[in-house]
mmCIF file of C-alpha atoms and ligand atoms in Angstrom:
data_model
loop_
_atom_site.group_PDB
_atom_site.id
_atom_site.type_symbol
_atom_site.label_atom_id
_atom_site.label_comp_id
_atom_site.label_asym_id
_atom_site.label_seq_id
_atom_site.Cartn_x
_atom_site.Cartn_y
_atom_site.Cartn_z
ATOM 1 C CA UNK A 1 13.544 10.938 -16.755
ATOM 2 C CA UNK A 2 12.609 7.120 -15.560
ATOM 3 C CA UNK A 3 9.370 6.208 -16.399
ATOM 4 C CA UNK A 4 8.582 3.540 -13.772
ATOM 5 C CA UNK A 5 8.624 0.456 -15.756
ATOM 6 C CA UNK A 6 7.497 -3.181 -14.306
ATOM 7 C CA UNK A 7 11.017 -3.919 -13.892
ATOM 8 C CA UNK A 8 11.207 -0.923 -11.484
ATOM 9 C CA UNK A 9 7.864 -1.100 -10.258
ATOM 10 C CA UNK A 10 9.381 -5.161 -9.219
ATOM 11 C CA UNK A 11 12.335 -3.760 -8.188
ATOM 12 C CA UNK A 12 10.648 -1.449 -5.731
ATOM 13 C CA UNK A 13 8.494 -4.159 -4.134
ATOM 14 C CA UNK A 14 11.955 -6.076 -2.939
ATOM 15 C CA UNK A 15 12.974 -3.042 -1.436
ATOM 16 C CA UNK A 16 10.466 -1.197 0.403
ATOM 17 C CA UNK A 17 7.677 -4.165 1.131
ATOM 18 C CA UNK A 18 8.056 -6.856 4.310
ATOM 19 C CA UNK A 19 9.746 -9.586 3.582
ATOM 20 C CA UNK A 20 6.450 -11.479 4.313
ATOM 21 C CA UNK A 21 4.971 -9.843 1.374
ATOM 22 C CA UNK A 22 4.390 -11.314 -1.871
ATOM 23 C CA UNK A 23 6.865 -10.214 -5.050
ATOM 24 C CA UNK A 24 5.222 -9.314 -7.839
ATOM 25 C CA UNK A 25 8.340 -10.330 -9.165
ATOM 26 C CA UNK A 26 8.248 -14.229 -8.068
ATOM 27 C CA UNK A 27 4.542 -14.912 -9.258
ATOM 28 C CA UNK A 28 3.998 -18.730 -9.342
ATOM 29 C CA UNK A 29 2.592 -17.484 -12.420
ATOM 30 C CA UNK A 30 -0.785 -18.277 -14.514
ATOM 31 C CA UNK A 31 -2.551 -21.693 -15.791
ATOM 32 C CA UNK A 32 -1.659 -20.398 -19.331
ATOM 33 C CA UNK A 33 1.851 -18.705 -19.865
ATOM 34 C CA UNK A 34 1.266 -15.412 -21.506
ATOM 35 C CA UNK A 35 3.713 -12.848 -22.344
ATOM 36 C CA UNK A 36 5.028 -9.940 -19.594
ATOM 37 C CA UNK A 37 3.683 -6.277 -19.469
ATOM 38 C CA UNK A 38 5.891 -3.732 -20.031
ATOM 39 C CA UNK A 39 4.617 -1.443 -17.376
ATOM 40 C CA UNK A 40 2.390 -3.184 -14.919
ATOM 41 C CA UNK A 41 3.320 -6.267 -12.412
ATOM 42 C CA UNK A 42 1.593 -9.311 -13.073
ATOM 43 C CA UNK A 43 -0.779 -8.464 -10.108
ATOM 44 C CA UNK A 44 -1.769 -4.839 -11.205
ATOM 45 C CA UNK A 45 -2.006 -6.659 -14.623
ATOM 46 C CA UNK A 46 -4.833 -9.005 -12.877
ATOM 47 C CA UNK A 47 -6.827 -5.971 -10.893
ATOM 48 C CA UNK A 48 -7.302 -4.730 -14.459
ATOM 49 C CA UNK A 49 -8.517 -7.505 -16.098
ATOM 50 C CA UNK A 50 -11.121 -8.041 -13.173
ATOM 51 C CA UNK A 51 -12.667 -4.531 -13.611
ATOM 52 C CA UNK A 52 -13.114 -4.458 -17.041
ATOM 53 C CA UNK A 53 -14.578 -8.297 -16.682
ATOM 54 C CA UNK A 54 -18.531 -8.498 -17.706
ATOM 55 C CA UNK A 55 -19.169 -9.787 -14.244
ATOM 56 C CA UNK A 56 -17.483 -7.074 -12.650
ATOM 57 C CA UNK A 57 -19.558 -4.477 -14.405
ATOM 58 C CA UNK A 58 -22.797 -6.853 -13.676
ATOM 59 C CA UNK A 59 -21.978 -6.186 -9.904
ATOM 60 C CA UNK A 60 -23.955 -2.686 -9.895
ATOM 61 C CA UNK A 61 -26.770 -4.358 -10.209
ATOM 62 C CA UNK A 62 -26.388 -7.150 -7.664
ATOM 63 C CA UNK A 63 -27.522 -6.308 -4.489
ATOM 64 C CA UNK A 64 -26.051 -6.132 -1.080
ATOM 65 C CA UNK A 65 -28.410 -5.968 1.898
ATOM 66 C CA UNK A 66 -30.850 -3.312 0.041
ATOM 67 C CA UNK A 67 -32.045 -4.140 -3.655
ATOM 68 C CA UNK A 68 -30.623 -1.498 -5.591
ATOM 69 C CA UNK A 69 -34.029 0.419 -6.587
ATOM 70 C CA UNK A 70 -34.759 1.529 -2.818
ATOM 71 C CA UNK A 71 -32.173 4.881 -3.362
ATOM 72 C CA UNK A 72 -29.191 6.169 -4.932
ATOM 73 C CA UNK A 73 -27.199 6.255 -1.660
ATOM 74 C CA UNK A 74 -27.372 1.926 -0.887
ATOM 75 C CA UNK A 75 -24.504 -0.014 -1.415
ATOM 76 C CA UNK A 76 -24.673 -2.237 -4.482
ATOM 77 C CA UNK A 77 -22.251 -5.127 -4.354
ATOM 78 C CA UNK A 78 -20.086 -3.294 -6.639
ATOM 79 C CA UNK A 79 -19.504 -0.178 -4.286
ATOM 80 C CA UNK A 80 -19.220 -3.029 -1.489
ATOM 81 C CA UNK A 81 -16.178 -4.628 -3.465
ATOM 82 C CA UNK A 82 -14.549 -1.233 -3.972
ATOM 83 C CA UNK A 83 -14.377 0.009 -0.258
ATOM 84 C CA UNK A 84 -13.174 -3.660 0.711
ATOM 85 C CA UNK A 85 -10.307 -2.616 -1.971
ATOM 86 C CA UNK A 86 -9.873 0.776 -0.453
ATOM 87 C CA UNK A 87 -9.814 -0.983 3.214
ATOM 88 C CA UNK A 88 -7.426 -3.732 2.139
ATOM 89 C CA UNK A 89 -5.107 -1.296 0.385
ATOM 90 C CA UNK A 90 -4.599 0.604 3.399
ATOM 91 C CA UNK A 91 -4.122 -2.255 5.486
ATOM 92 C CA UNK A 92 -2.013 -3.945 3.489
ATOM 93 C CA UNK A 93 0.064 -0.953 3.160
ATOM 94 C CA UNK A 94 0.204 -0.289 6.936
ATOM 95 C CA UNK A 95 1.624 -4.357 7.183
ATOM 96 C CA UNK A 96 4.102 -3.988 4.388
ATOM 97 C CA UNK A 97 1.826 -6.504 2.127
ATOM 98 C CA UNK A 98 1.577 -5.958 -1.886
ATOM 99 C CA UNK A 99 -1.320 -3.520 -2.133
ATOM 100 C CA UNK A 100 -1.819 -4.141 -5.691
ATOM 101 C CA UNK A 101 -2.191 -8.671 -5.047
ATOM 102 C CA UNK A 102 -4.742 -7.257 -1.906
ATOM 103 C CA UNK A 103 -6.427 -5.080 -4.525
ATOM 104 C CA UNK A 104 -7.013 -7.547 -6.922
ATOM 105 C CA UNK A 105 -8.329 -10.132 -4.771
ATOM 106 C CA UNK A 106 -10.796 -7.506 -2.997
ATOM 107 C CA UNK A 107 -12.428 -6.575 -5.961
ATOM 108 C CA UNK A 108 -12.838 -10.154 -7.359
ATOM 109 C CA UNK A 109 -14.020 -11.770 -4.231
ATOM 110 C CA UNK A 110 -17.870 -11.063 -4.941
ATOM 111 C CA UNK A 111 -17.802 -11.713 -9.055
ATOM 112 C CA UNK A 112 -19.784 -15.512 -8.510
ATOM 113 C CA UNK A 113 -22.171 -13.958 -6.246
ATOM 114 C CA UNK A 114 -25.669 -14.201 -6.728
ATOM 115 C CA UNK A 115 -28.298 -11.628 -7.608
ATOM 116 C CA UNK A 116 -30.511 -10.667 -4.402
ATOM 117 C CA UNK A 117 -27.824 -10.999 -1.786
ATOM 118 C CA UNK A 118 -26.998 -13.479 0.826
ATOM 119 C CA UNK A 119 -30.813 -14.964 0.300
ATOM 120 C CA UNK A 120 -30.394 -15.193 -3.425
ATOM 121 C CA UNK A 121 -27.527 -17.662 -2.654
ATOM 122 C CA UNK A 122 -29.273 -19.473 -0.186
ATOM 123 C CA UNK A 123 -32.090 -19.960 -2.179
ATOM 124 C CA UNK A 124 -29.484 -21.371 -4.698
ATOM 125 C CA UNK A 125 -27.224 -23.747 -2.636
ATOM 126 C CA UNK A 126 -30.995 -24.895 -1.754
ATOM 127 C CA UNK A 127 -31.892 -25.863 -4.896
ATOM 128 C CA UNK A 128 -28.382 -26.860 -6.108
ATOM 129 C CA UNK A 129 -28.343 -29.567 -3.066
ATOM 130 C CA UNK A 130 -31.754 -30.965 -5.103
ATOM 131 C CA UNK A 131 -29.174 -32.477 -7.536
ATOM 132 C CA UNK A 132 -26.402 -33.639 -5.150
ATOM 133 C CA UNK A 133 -24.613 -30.180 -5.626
ATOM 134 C CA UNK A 134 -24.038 -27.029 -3.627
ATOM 135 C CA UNK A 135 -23.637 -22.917 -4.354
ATOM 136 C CA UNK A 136 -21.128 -20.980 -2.481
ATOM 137 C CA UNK A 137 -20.066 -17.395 -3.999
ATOM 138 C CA UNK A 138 -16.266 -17.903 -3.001
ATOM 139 C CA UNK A 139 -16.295 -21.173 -5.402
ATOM 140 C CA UNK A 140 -18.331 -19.461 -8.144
ATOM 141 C CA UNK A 141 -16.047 -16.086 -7.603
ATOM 142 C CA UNK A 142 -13.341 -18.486 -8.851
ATOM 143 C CA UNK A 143 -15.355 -20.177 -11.729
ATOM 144 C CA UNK A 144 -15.918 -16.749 -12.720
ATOM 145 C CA UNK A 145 -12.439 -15.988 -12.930
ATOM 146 C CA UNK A 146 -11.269 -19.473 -14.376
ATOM 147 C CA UNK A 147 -13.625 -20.782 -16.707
ATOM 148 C CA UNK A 148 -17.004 -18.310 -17.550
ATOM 149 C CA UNK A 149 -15.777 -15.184 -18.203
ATOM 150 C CA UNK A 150 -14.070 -15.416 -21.579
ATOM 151 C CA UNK A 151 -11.507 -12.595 -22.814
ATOM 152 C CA UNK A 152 -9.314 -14.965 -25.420
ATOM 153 C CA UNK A 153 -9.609 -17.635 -27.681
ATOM 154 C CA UNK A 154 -6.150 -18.811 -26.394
ATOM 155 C CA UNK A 155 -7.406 -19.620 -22.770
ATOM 156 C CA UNK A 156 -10.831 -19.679 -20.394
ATOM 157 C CA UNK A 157 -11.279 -17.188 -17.628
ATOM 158 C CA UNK A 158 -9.279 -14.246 -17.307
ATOM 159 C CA UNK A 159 -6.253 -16.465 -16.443
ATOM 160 C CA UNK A 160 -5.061 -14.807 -13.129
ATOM 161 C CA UNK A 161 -2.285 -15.511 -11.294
ATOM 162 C CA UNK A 162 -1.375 -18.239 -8.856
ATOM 163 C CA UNK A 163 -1.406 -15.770 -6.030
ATOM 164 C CA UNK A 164 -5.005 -14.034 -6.762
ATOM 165 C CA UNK A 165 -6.615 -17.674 -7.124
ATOM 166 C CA UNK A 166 -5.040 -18.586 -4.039
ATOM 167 C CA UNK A 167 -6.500 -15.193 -1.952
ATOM 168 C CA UNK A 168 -9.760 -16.009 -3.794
ATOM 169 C CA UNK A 169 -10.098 -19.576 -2.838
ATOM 170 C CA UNK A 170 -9.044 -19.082 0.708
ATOM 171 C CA UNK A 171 -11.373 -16.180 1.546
ATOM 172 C CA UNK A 172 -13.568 -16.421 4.342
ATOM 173 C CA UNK A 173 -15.818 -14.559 6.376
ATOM 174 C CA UNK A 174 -18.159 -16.042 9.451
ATOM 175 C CA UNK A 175 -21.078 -14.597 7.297
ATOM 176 C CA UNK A 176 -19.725 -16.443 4.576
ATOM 177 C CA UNK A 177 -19.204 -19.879 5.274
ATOM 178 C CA UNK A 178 -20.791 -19.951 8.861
ATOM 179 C CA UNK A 179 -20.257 -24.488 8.810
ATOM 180 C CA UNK A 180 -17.167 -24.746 6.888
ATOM 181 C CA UNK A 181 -13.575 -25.947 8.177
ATOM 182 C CA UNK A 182 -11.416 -22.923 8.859
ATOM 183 C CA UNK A 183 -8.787 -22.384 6.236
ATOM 184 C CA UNK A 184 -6.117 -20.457 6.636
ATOM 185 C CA UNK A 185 -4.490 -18.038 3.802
ATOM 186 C CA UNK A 186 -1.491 -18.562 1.682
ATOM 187 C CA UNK A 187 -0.352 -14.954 2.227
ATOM 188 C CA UNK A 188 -1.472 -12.536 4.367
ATOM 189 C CA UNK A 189 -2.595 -10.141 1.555
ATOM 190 C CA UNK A 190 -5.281 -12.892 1.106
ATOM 191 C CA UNK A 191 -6.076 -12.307 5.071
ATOM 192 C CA UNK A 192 -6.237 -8.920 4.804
ATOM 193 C CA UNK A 193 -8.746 -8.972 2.360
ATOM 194 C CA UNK A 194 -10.721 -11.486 4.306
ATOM 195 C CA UNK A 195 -10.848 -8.697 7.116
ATOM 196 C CA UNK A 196 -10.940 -5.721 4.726
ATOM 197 C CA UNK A 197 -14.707 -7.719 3.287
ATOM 198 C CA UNK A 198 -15.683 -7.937 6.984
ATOM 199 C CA UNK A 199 -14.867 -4.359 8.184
ATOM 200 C CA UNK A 200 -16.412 -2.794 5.073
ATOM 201 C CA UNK A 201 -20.037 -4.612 5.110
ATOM 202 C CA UNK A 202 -20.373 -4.393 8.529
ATOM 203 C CA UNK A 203 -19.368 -0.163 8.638
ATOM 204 C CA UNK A 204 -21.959 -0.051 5.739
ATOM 205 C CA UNK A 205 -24.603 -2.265 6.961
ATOM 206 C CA UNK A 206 -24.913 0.396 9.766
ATOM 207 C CA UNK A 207 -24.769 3.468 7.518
ATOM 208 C CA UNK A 208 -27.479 1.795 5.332
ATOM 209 C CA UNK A 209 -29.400 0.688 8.195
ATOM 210 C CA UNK A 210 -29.832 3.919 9.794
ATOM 211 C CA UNK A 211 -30.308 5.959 6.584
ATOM 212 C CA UNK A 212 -33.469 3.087 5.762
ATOM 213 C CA UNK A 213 -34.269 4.046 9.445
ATOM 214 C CA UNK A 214 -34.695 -0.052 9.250
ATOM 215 C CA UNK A 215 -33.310 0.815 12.915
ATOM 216 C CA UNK A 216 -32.325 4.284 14.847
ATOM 217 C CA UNK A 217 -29.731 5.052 16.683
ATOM 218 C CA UNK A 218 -32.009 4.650 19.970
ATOM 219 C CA UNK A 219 -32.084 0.605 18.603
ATOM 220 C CA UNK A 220 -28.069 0.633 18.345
ATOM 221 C CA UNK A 221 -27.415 2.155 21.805
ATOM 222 C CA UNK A 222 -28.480 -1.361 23.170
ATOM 223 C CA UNK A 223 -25.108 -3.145 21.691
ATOM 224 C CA UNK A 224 -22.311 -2.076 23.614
ATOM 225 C CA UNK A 225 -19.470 -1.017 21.311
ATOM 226 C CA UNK A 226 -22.024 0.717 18.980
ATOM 227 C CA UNK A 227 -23.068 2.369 22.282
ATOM 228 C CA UNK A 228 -19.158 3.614 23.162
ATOM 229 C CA UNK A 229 -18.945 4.614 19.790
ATOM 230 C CA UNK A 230 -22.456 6.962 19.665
ATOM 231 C CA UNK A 231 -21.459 8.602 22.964
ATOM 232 C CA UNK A 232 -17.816 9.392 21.693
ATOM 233 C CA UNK A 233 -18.939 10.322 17.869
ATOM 234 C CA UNK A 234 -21.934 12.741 19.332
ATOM 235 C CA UNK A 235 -19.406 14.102 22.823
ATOM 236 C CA UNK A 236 -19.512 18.044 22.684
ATOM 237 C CA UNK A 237 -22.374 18.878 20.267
ATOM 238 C CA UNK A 238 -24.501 20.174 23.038
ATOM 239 C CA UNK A 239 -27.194 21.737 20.431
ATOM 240 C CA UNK A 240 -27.483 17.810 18.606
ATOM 241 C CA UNK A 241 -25.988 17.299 15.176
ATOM 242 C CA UNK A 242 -27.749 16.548 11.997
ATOM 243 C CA UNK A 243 -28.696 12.673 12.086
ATOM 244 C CA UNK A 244 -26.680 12.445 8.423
ATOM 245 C CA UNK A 245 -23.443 13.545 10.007
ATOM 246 C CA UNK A 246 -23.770 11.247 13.177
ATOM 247 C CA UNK A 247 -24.834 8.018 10.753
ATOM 248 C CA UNK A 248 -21.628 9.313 8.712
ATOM 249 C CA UNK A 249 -19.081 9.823 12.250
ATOM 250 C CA UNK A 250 -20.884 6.315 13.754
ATOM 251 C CA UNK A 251 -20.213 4.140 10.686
ATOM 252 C CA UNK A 252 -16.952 5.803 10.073
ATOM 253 C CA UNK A 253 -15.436 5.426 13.822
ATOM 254 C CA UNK A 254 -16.639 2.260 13.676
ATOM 255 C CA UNK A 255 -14.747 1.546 10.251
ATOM 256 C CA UNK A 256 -11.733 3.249 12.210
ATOM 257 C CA UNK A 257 -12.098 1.222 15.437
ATOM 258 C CA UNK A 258 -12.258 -2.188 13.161
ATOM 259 C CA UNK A 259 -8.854 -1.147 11.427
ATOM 260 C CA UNK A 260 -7.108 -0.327 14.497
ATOM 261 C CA UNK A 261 -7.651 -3.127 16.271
ATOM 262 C CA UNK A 262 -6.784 -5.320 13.137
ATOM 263 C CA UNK A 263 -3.531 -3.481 12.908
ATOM 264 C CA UNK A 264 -2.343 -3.537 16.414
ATOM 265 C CA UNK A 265 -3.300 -7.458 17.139
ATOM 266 C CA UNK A 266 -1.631 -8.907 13.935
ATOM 267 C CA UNK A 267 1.139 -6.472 14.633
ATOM 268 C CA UNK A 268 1.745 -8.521 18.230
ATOM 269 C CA UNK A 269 1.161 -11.539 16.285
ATOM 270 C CA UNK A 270 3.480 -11.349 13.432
ATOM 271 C CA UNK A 271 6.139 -10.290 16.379
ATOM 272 C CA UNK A 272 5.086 -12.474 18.972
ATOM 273 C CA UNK A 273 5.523 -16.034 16.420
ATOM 274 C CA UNK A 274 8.490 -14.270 14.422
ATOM 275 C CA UNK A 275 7.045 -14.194 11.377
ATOM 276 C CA UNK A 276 9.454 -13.062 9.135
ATOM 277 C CA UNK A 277 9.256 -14.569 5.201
ATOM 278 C CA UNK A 278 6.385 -15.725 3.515
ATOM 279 C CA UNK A 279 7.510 -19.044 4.047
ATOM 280 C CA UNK A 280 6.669 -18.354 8.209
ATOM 281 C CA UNK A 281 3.285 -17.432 7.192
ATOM 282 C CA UNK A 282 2.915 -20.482 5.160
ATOM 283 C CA UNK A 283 3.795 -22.763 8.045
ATOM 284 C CA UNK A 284 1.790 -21.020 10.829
ATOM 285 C CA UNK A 285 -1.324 -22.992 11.305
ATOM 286 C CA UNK A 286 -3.454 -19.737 12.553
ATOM 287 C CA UNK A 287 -4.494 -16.761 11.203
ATOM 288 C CA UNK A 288 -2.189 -13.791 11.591
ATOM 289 C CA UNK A 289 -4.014 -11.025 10.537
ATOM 290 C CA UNK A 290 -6.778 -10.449 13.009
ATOM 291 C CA UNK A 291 -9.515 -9.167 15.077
ATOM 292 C CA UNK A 292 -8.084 -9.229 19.456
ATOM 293 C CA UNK A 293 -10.516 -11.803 20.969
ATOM 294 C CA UNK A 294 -12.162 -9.195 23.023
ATOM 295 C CA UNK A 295 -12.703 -6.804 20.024
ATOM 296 C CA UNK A 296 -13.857 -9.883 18.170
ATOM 297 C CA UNK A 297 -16.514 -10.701 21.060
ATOM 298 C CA UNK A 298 -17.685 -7.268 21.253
ATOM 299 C CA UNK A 299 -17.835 -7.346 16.855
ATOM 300 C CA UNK A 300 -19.639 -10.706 17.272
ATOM 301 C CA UNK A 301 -22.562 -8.434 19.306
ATOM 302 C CA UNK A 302 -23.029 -6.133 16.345
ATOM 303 C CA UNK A 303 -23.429 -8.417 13.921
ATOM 304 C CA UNK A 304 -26.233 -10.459 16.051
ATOM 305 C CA UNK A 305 -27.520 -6.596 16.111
ATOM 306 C CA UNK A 306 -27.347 -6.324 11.897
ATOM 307 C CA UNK A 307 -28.938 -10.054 12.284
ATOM 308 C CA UNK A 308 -31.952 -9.769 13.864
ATOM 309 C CA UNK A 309 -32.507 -6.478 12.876
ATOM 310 C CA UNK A 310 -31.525 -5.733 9.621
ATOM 311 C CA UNK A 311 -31.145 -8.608 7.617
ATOM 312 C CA UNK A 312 -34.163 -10.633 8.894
ATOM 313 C CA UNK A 313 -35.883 -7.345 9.232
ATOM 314 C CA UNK A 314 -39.675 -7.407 7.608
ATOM 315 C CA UNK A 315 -38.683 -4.756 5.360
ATOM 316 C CA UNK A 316 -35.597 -6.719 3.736
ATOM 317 C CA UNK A 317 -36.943 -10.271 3.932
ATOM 318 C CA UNK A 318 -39.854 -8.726 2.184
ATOM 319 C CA UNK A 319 -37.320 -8.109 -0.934
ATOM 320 C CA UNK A 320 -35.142 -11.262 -0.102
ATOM 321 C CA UNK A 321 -38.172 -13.293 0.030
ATOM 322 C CA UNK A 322 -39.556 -12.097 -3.716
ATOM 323 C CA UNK A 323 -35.226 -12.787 -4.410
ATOM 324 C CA UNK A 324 -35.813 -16.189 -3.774
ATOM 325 C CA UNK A 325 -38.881 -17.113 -5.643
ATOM 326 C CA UNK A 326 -37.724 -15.396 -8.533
ATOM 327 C CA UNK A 327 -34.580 -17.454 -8.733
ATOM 328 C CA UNK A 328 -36.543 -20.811 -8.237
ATOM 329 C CA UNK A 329 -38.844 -19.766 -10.969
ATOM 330 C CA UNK A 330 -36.004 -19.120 -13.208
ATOM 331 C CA UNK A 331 -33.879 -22.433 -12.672
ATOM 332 C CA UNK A 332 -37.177 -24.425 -13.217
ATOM 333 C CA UNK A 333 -37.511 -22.683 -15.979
ATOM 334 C CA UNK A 334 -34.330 -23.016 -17.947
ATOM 335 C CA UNK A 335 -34.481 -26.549 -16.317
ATOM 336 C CA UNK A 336 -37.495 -27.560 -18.053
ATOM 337 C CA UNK A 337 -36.433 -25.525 -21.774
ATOM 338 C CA UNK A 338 -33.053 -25.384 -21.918
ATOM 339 C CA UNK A 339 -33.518 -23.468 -25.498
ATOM 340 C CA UNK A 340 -33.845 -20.188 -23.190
ATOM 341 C CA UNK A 341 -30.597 -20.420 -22.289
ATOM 342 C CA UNK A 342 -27.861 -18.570 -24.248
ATOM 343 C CA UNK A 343 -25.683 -19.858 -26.752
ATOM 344 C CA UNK A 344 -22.850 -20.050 -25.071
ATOM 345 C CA UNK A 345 -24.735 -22.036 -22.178
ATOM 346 C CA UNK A 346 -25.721 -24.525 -24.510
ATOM 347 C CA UNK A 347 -22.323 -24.684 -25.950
ATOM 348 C CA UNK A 348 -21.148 -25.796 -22.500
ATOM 349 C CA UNK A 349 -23.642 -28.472 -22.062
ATOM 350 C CA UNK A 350 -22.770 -30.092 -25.889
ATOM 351 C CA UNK A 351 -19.421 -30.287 -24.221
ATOM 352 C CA UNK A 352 -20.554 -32.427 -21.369
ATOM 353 C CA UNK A 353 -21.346 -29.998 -18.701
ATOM 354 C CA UNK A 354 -24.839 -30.580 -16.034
ATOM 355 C CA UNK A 355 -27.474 -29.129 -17.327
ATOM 356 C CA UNK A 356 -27.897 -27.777 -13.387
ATOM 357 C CA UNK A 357 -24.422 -26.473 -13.416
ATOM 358 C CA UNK A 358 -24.655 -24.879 -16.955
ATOM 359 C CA UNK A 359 -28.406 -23.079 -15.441
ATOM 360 C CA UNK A 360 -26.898 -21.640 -12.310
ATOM 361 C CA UNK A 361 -23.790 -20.447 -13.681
ATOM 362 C CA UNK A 362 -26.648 -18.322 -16.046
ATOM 363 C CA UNK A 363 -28.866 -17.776 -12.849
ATOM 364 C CA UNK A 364 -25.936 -16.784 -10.565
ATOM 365 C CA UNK A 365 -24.451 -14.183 -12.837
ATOM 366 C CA UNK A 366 -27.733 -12.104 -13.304
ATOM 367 C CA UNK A 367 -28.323 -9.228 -11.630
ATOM 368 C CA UNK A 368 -31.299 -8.386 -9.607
ATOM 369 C CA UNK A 369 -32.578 -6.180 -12.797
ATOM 370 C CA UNK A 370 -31.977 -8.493 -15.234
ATOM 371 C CA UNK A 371 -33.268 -11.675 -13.476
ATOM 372 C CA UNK A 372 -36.330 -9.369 -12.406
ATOM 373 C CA UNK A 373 -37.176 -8.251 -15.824
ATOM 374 C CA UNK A 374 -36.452 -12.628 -17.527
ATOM 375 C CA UNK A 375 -38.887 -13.503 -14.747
ATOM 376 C CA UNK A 376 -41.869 -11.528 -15.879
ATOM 377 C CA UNK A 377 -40.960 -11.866 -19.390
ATOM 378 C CA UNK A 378 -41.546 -15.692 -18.239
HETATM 379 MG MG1 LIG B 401 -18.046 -9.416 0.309
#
């Protein structure tokens, strides 16, 4: 027998992947040359080293929308980064794209984020703009990756490749930088995962909604799609179904309608601009993989919905709130004693680094438990 060796496993990628796809094969390669694997591609290589990274592990405990103490069945930002990995996978599949380079970048795209959410990094690009600075998880995903997590004396970071920095750096969401200049991907396995982070928090953002009855389905039949979607999911159970199923068939058609659409408009866009090498997607100054403009409008709806009535709800900004102040407390803290900090944060100041980077590079990677438990010890 073969065993399926990276050669092969290279090999295969020329021949059965688009020709728009990245090779595994013709990696630009890492910061720090280090030798081959013998069985995994430079990009399966990567995913690996990202989940058994410290921050990876410290996602559990980070939250998402709900802080992870309200139930078992919440999303946690580590479950969040593993169905954007599922979602990209299949996409990327379905387009021809190198699952494994989509993989990787999915499940690294959250590593810099803060405990406590979306208001936990708020709270810090507010007090990081105090000293002329500013806190954006995409950035810190990639200081995660390049400089704090440390796995060798030989180099900092986890030294990925060229290609994973590049899907890192370029990813996007609305929700995540709602004022920044569009950019546009290097590949399209970085797009795809830009999509494949939207699709997945907004199909759980309903699930977790409903099951925190936060809102009810009654509260969702006011938004259009979410409306087409409740009257297909519940058509022909005349005697009702269990409200667990329908949350389960709502959030899961609407998962489904997301990845259609996705797959049918960049399909008519990578025909109708003849995009054919990577070098085509390179040079087109759009995005290809994406959301129709009508699906996008009627998208656009839900998440004012998820807005105004989850996020901002009482019951969330009630945690997010409590998020906030404990992260303040903390950076004035470490601010004002920097002999709290760990060793290897002080080590990093000795060699010339801001005392305000060197605290919320600590602050940012807690999670909620551990940042919880440092502030009452405080
Ligand atoms: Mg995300």
């Amino acid at each position: 027998m073969q065993l399926f060796s990276r050669e092969v496993i290279e090999n295969r990628e020329c021949e059965t992947l688009a020709a728009f796809a990245v090779k595994s094969g013709q990696s630009q390669g890492r910061m720090y040359a280090t030798s081959v694997d013998s069985y995994r591609t430079c990009f399966q290589r990567d995913r690996d080293r990202i989940i058994h990274s410290k921050a990876f592990r410290r996602l559990q405990a980070k939250t998402q929308v709900f802080v992870s103490s309200e139930g078992d069945h919440y999303r946690n930002r580590m479950i969040h980064s593993v169905e954007c990995a599922q979602i990209s996978r299949g996409l990327c599949r379905t387009f021809g794209l190198n699952e494994d380079l989509g993989e990787a970048i999915a499940l690294a795209h959250d590593l810099g984020h803060t405990p406590f959410g979306h208001a936990g990094e708020a709270a810090m690009n507010e007090i990081l703009q105090g000293f002329d600075l500013h806190f954006e998880h995409n950035e810190q995903s990639l200081r995660v990756v390049e400089k704090l997590e440390k796995i060798s004396p030989d180099f900092e970071g986890l030294n990925l490749t060229k290609e994973v920095l590049d899907g890192m750096l370029k990813h996007h969401t609305p929700f995540d930088r709602p004022k920044m200049k569009f950019v546009y991907s290097a590949h399209l396995e970085g797009q795809v995962v830009d999509l494949g982070d939207e699709i997945a928090y907004m199909s759980a953002d309903i699930d977790d909604g409903l099951r925190s009855e936060v809102f009810s389905f009654e509260d969702l039949r006011g938004v259009p799609l979410m409306r087409e979607i409740l009257e297909r999911v519940s058509h022909g159970y005349d005697l009702g179904i269990f409200d667990e199923t329908l949350r389960a068939r709502v959030s899961n058609a609407l998962m489904r309608a997301m990845v259609e659409d996705v797959s049918t408009e960049s399909q008519k866009r990578l025909l109708e601009n003849k995009i054919l090498t990577l070098e085509d997607v390179q040079k087109y100054p759009a995005v290809l993989i994406s959301f129709s403009p009508d699906f996008r409008i009627a998208l656009d709806l839900v998440r004012k919905f998820l807005l105004e009535n989850f996020y901002h709800s009482p019951r969330v900004k009630a945690q997010t709130d409590h998020g906030q102040s404990i992260i303040r407390d903390l950076f004035s803290a470490f601010l004002k004693d920097p002999s709290k900090l760990p060793e290897r944060a002080r080590v990093m100041m000795a060699d010339g680094e801001r005392i305000e980077v060197v605290v919320k590079d600590y602050v940012a990677g807690m999670t909620d438990t551990f940042a919880e438990r440092m502030w009452s010890e405080m």
